[in-house]
Tab-separated table of C-alpha atoms in Angstrom:
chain	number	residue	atom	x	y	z
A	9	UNK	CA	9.389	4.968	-43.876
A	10	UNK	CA	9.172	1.481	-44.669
A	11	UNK	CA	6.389	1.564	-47.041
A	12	UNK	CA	8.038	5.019	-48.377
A	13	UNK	CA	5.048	7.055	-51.202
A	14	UNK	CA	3.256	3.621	-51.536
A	15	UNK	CA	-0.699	3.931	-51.421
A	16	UNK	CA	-2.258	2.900	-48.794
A	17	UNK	CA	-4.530	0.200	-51.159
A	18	UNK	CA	-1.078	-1.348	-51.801
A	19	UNK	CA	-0.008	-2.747	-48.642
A	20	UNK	CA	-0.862	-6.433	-48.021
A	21	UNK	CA	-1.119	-8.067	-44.802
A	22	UNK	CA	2.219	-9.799	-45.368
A	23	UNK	CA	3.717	-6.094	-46.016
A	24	UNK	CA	2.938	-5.808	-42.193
A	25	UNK	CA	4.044	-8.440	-40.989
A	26	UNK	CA	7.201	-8.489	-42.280
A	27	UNK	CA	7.873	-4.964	-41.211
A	28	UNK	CA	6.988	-5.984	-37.352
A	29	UNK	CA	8.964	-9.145	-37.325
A	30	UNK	CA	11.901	-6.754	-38.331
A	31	UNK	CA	11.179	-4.556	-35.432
A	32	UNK	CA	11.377	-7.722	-33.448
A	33	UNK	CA	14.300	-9.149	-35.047
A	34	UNK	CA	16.143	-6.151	-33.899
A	35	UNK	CA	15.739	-6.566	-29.933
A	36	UNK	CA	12.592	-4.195	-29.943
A	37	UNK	CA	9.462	-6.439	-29.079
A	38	UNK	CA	7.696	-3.800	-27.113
A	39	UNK	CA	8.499	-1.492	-29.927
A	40	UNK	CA	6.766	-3.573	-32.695
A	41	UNK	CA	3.195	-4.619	-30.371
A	42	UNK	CA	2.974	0.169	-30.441
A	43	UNK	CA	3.966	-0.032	-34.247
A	44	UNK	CA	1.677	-2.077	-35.188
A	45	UNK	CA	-1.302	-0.582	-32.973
A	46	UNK	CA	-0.102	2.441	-34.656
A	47	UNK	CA	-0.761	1.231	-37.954
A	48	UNK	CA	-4.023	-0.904	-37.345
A	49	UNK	CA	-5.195	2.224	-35.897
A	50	UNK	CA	-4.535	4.156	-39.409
A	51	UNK	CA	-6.234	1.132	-41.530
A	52	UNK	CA	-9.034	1.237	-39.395
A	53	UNK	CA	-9.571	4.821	-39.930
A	54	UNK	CA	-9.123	4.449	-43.789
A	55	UNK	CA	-12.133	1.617	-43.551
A	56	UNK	CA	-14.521	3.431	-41.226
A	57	UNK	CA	-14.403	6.096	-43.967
A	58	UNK	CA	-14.804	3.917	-47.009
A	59	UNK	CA	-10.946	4.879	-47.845
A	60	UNK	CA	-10.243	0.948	-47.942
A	61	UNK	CA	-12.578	-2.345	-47.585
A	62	UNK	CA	-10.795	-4.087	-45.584
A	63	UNK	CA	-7.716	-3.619	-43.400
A	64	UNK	CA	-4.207	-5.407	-43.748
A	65	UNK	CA	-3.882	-5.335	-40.308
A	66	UNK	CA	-6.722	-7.922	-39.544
A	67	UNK	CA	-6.366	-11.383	-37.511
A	68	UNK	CA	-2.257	-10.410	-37.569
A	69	UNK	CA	-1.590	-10.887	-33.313
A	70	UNK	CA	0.541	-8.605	-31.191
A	71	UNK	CA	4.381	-10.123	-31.872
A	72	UNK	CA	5.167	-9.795	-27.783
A	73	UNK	CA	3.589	-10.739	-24.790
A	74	UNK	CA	3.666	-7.460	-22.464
A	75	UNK	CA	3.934	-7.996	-18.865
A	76	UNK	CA	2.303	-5.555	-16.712
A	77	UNK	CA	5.072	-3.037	-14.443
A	78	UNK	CA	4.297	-3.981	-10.753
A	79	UNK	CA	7.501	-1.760	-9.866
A	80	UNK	CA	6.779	0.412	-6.293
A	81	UNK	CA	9.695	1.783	-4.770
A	82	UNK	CA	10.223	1.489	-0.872
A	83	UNK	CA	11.005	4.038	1.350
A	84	UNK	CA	14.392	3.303	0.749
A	85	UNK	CA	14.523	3.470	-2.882
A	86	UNK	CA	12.410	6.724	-2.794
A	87	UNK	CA	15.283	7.831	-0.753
A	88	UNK	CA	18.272	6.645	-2.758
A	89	UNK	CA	16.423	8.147	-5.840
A	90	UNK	CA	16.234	11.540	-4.456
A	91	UNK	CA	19.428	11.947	-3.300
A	92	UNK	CA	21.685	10.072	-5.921
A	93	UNK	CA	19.183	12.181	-8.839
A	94	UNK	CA	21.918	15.109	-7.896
A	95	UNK	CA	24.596	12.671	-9.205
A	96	UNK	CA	23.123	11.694	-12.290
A	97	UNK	CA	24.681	12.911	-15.656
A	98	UNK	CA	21.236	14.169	-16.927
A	99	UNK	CA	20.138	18.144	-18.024
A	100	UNK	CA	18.706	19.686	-14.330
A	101	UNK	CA	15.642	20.529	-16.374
A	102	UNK	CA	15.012	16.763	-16.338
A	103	UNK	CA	16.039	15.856	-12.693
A	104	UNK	CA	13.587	18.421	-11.631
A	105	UNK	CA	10.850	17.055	-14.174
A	106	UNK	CA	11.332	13.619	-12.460
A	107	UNK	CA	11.182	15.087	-8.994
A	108	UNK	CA	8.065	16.753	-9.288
A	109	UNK	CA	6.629	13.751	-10.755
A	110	UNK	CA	7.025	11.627	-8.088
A	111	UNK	CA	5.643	15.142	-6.015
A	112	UNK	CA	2.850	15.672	-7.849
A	113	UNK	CA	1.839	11.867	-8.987
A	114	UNK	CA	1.055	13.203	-12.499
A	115	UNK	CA	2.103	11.966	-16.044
A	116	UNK	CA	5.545	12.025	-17.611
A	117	UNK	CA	4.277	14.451	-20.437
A	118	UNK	CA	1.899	16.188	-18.271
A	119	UNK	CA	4.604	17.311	-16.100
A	120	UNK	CA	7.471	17.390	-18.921
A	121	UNK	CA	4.760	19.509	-21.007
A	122	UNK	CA	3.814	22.151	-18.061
A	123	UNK	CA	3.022	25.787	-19.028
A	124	UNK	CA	3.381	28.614	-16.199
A	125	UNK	CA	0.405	29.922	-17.187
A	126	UNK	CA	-1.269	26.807	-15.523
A	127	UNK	CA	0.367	27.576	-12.296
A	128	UNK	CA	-1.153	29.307	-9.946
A	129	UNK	CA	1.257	29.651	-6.938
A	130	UNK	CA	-1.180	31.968	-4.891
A	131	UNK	CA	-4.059	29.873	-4.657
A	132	UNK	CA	-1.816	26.535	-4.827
A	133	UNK	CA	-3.491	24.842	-7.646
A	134	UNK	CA	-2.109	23.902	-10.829
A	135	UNK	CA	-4.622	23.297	-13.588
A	136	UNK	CA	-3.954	20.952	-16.189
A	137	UNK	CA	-6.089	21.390	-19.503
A	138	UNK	CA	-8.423	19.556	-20.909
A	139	UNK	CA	-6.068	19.218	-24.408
A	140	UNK	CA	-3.043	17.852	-22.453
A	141	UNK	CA	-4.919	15.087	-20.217
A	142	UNK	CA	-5.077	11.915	-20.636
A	143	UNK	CA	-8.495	11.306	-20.175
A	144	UNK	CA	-9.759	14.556	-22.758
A	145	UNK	CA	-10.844	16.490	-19.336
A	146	UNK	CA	-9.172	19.269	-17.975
A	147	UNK	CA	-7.004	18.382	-14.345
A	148	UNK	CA	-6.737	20.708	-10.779
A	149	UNK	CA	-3.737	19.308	-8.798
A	150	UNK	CA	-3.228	20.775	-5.356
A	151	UNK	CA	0.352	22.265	-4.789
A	152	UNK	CA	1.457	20.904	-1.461
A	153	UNK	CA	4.878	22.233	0.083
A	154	UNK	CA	7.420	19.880	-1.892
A	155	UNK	CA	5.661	20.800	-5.155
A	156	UNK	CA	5.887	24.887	-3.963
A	157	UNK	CA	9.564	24.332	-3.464
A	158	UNK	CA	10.171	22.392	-6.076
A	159	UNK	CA	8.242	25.021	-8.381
A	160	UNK	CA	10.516	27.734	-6.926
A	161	UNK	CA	13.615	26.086	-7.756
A	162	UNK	CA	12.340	25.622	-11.645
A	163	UNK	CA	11.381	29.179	-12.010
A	164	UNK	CA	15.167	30.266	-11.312
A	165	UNK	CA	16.296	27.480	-13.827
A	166	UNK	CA	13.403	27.674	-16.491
A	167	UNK	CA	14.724	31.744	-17.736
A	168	UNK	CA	12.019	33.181	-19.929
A	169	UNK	CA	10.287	30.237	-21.273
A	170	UNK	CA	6.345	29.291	-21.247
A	171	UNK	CA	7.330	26.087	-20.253
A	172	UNK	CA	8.403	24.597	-16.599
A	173	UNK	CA	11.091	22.554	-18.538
A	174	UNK	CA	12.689	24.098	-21.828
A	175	UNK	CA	14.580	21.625	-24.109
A	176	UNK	CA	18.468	22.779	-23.820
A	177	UNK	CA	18.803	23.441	-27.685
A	178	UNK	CA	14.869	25.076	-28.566
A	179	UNK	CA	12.131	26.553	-26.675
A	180	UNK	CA	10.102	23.794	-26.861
A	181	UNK	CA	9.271	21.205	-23.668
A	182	UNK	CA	11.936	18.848	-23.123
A	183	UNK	CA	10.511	15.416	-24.388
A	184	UNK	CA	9.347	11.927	-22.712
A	185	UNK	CA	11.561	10.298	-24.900
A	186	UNK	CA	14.626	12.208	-23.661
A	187	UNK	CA	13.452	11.562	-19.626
A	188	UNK	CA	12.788	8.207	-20.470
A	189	UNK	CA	16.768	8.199	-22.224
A	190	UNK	CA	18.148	10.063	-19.814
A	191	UNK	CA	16.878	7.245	-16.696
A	192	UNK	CA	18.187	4.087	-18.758
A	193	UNK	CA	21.577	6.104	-19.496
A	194	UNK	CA	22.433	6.291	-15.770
A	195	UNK	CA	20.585	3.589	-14.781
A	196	UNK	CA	24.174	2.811	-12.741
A	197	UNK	CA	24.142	6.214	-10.875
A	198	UNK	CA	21.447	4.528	-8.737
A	199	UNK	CA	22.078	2.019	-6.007
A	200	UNK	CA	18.443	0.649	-6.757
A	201	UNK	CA	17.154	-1.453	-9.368
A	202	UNK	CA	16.420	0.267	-12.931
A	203	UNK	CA	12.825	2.063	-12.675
A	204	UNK	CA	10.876	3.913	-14.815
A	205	UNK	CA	9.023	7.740	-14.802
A	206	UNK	CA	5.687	5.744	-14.435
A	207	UNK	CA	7.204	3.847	-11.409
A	208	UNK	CA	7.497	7.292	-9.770
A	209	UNK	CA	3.359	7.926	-10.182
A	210	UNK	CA	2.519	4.415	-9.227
A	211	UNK	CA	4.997	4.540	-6.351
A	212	UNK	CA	2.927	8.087	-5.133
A	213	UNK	CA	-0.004	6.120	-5.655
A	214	UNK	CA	0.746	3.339	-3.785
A	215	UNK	CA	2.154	5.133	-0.861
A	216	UNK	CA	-1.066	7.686	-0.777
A	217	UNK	CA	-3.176	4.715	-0.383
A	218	UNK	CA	-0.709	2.937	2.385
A	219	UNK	CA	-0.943	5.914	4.481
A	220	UNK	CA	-4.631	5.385	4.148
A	221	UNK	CA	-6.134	7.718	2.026
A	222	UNK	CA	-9.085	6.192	0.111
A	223	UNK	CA	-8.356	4.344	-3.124
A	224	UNK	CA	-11.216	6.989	-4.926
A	225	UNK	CA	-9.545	10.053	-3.406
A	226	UNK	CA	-6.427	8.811	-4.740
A	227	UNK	CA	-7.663	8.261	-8.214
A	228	UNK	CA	-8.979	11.598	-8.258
A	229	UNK	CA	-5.312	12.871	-7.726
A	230	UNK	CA	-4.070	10.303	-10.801
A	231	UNK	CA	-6.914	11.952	-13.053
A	232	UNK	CA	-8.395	8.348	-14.165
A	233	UNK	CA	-10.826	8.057	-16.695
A	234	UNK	CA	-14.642	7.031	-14.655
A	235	UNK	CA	-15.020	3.626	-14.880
A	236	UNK	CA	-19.308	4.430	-15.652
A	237	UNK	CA	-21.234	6.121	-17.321
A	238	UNK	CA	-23.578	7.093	-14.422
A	239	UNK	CA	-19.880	8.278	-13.027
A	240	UNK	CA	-18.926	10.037	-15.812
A	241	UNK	CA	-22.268	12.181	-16.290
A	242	UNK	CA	-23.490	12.288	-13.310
A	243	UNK	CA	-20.687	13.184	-11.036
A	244	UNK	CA	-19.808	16.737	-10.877
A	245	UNK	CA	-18.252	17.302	-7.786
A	246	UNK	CA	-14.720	18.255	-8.242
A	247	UNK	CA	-13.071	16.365	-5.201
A	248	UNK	CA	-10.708	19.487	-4.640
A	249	UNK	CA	-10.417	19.326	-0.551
A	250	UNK	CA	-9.880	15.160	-1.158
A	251	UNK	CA	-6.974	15.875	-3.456
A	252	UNK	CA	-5.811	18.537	-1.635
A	253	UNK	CA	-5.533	16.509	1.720
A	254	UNK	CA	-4.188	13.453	-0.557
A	255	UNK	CA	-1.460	15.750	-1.518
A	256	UNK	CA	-0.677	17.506	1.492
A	257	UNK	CA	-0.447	14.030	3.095
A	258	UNK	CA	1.886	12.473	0.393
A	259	UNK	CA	4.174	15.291	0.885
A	260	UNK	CA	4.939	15.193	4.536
A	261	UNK	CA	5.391	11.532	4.556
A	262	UNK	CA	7.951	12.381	1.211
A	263	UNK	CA	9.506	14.699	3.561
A	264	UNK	CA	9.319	12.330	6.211
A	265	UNK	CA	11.397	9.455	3.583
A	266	UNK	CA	13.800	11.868	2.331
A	267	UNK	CA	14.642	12.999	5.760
A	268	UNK	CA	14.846	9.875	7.555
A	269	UNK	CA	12.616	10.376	9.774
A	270	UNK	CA	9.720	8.283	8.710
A	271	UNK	CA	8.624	5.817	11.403
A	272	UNK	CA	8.174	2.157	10.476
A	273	UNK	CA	5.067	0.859	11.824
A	274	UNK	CA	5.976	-1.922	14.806
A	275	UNK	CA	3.596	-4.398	15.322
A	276	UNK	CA	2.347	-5.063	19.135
A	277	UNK	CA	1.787	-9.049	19.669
């Protein structure tokens, strides 16, 4: 909007920067190191097709230094999150979406996207495909108990729509955006510090590989991209009993949290 109908051949490297230091100006760092990725990616497009010699975007630096999210929640936390979630002022459709993400380990728009026509409560696998991953390749998560339940209750809420979680006002999926609203909004419902959707899968993550499952098995779960090419082609085994053990495992000890009847490990001196 801020370069309105101008051409593309128009805008001048200072035209950029002056629109991201306004982003910045405005108390939205983060916000302006995406917009302008956004737009260097669109210049670079225009050049690798001979649109444009040269894009404005060049030698101008992210405005904002981005610190990378370390946040885990203890069992504690995972506790006080479950339960207090009921107390939240938030649409059920997105309390559930939450829940099931910190169930399932999967991504916020993954989840928040979810078609029942993916489901497949029989067999217990949920498929996710290859257009809606990350990664470009299509995604079989292993329904464990919390995830069946959790499923069950959704299907009661969700009426007639294709999709596990129905925006209140269309029929379309409920956004990231609005979960990602919602969670700062009654970020004093909580008796924890603020966290974030993505906390929830790298909390999963984390505790999967605590209780010992294998750091591989557990990025087979997360859906990672293969860090080789040898990995990437050669490969082929779908890791299905791994993830469904990972799973199964992750969900008792959730149980175990919510419940209060996880052990703490003592150690013997």
């Amino acid at each position: 909007p801020a370069f309105g109908r101008r051409k593309a051949k128009d805008i001048k490297r200072r035209d950029i920067i002056h629109l991201i230091d306004g982003i910045v100006e405005r108390g939205a760092p983060i916000q302006a190191n995406r917009a302008l990725a956004v737009i260097r990616k669109m210049f670079n497009f225009a050049v690798t097709r001979s649109i444009l010699d040269a894009s404005p975007c060049a030698a101008i630096a992210a405005p904002s230094k981005e610190n990378r999210r370390e946040r885990v929640l203890d069992d504690d936390e995972i506790k006080a999150f479950w339960l207090e979630l009921d107390q939240a002022k938030m649409h059920d459709m997105i309390k559930m979406s939450l829940k099931l993400m910190l169930v399932t380990a999967q991504r916020k728009q993954e989840v928040s996207n979810a078609k029942w026509d993916e489901f497949d409560l029989k067999s217990g696998w949920w498929t996710i495909p290859s257009e809606r991953s990350k990664n470009g390749h299509s995604h079989r998560v292993p329904i464990a108990s919390m995830a069946k339940e959790l499923l069950t209750q959704i299907k009661k809420s969700a009426n007639s729509s294709d999709f596990l979680f129905p925006s209140p006002r269309t029929d379309s999926p409920i956004t990231g955006q609005s979960i990602d609203h919602a969670l700062r909004k009654n970020v004093d419902c909580f008796s924890i510090p603020a966290f974030t959707p993505h906390d929830l899968r790298r909390t999963a993550s984390s505790k999967m590989t605590e209780s010992g499952i294998s750091s591989n098995d557990v990025s087979k779960v997360l859906n990672h991209s293969e860090g080789t090419t040898i990995s990437r082609h050669y490969d082929h085994y779908s890791y299905d009993k791994e993830k469904k053990s990972a799973l199964a495992k992750w969900s008792r000890t959730l149980d175990s949290i919510i419940s209060g009847k996880s052990k703490k490990k003592v150690i013997q001196l």
